[in-house]
Amino acid sequence: MVRRPFIAGNWKMNTTRSEAVQLVRAVREAVAGVEGVDMAVCPPSVYLDAVGAELKDSAIALGAQNMYHQAKGAFTGELSAAMLLDVGCQYVILGHSERRHILGESNEDVCRKVHAALAAGLTPIVCVGETKDERDAKKTTDIVAEQFFGSLAGVSSDQAARVVIAYEPVWAIGTGVVATVDEAGEVHASLRGMMAGRYGAAIADQIRIQYGGSVTDENAADLLSVSDIDGALVGGASLKAGSFPKIIRAAVS
Ligand code: PGA
């Protein structure tokens, strides 16, 4: 089966309200008429509403950068899946390496969020990836497996088909050091194997695996030409109205 490519922009904690609105307008205009690729932008949560309003009737979907697993209650500062749906989100990034490594999220935390997102009807983009030390110690496959199986524990085959996985080597995020096509391709292929072992080949064939980590409009085409790389989760370059649309176009050319 041919998986539909999916390019998502993770704006992290980087825009003001007016920058967010300007950026989404420019991206929307630049990708008008582009077909054959799913697209999303993930602005800071306080601007989801404003950015969502700019995306009315566009092919670009809205995503959040995080959520909490509980539905409601005394969880100061947190946001529920229902709240994200309420402002128009279709996607939510979960277990991003910055949340795992800076904010201390465990695989169990991520797993609870994955279940809550799926139950609510959001599509989780679940991030996995090794640090430089882990890669140097030849632990990449072990770490990625631990994060993949840990974050998706208890997720059924039907649900798994709706999940997006993002392989984001920590050493490549925001560093300008992109994984080579071979390095990324190898991990994507081993993730596909893990999916097949757990869910069967037919489901594994449907799950999209994005690559993330220093993706630019210059390296996107090469990465996206790899058969197991089904899209990109883009940080820095997604903040550039001149670059992000080119990455989207690279997915369909
Ligand atoms: P980057 O970030 O493209 O700036 O490396 C990717 C990410 O963290 O999702």
GROMACS .gro file of N, CA, C and O in nm, residues 4 12-13 21 26 56 61 80 147-148 187 190 233:
model
   52
    4ARG      N    1  -0.007   0.782   0.236
    4ARG     CA    2  -0.013   0.923   0.197
    4ARG      C    3   0.087   1.001   0.283
    4ARG      O    4   0.086   0.990   0.405
   12LYS      N    5   0.677   2.486   1.822
   12LYS     CA    6   0.731   2.490   1.960
   12LYS      C    7   0.689   2.621   2.029
   12LYS      O    8   0.579   2.669   2.007
   13MET      N    9   0.779   2.678   2.110
   13MET     CA   10   0.742   2.798   2.188
   13MET      C   11   0.802   2.921   2.121
   13MET      O   12   0.877   2.995   2.183
   21VAL      N   13  -0.015   3.420   1.311
   21VAL     CA   14  -0.119   3.447   1.211
   21VAL      C   15  -0.057   3.478   1.074
   21VAL      O   16  -0.100   3.425   0.971
   26ALA      N   17   0.072   3.291   0.521
   26ALA     CA   18   0.170   3.275   0.413
   26ALA      C   19   0.179   3.129   0.369
   26ALA      O   20   0.184   3.100   0.249
   56LYS      N   21  -0.966   2.784   0.823
   56LYS     CA   22  -1.102   2.745   0.780
   56LYS      C   23  -1.102   2.715   0.630
   56LYS      O   24  -1.048   2.791   0.551
   61ALA      N   25  -0.430   2.102   0.836
   61ALA     CA   26  -0.497   2.070   0.963
   61ALA      C   27  -0.423   2.136   1.079
   61ALA      O   28  -0.309   2.181   1.066
   80SER      N   29  -0.700   1.927   2.802
   80SER     CA   30  -0.753   1.793   2.772
   80SER      C   31  -0.769   1.774   2.622
   80SER      O   32  -0.770   1.870   2.544
  147GLN      N   33   1.066   0.286   2.350
  147GLN     CA   34   0.974   0.399   2.341
  147GLN      C   35   0.850   0.363   2.259
  147GLN      O   36   0.738   0.401   2.295
  148PHE      N   37   0.870   0.291   2.148
  148PHE     CA   38   0.757   0.254   2.064
  148PHE      C   39   0.660   0.162   2.139
  148PHE      O   40   0.541   0.191   2.151
  187VAL      N   41   1.642   0.301   1.076
  187VAL     CA   42   1.554   0.303   1.194
  187VAL      C   43   1.407   0.293   1.151
  187VAL      O   44   1.327   0.223   1.215
  190SER      N   45   1.335  -0.057   1.083
  190SER     CA   46   1.324  -0.143   1.201
  190SER      C   47   1.194  -0.111   1.276
  190SER      O   48   1.130  -0.201   1.330
  233LEU      N   49   0.831   1.567   1.043
  233LEU     CA   50   0.790   1.656   1.151
  233LEU      C   51   0.900   1.762   1.158
  233LEU      O   52   1.015   1.732   1.186
   0.00000   0.00000   0.00000
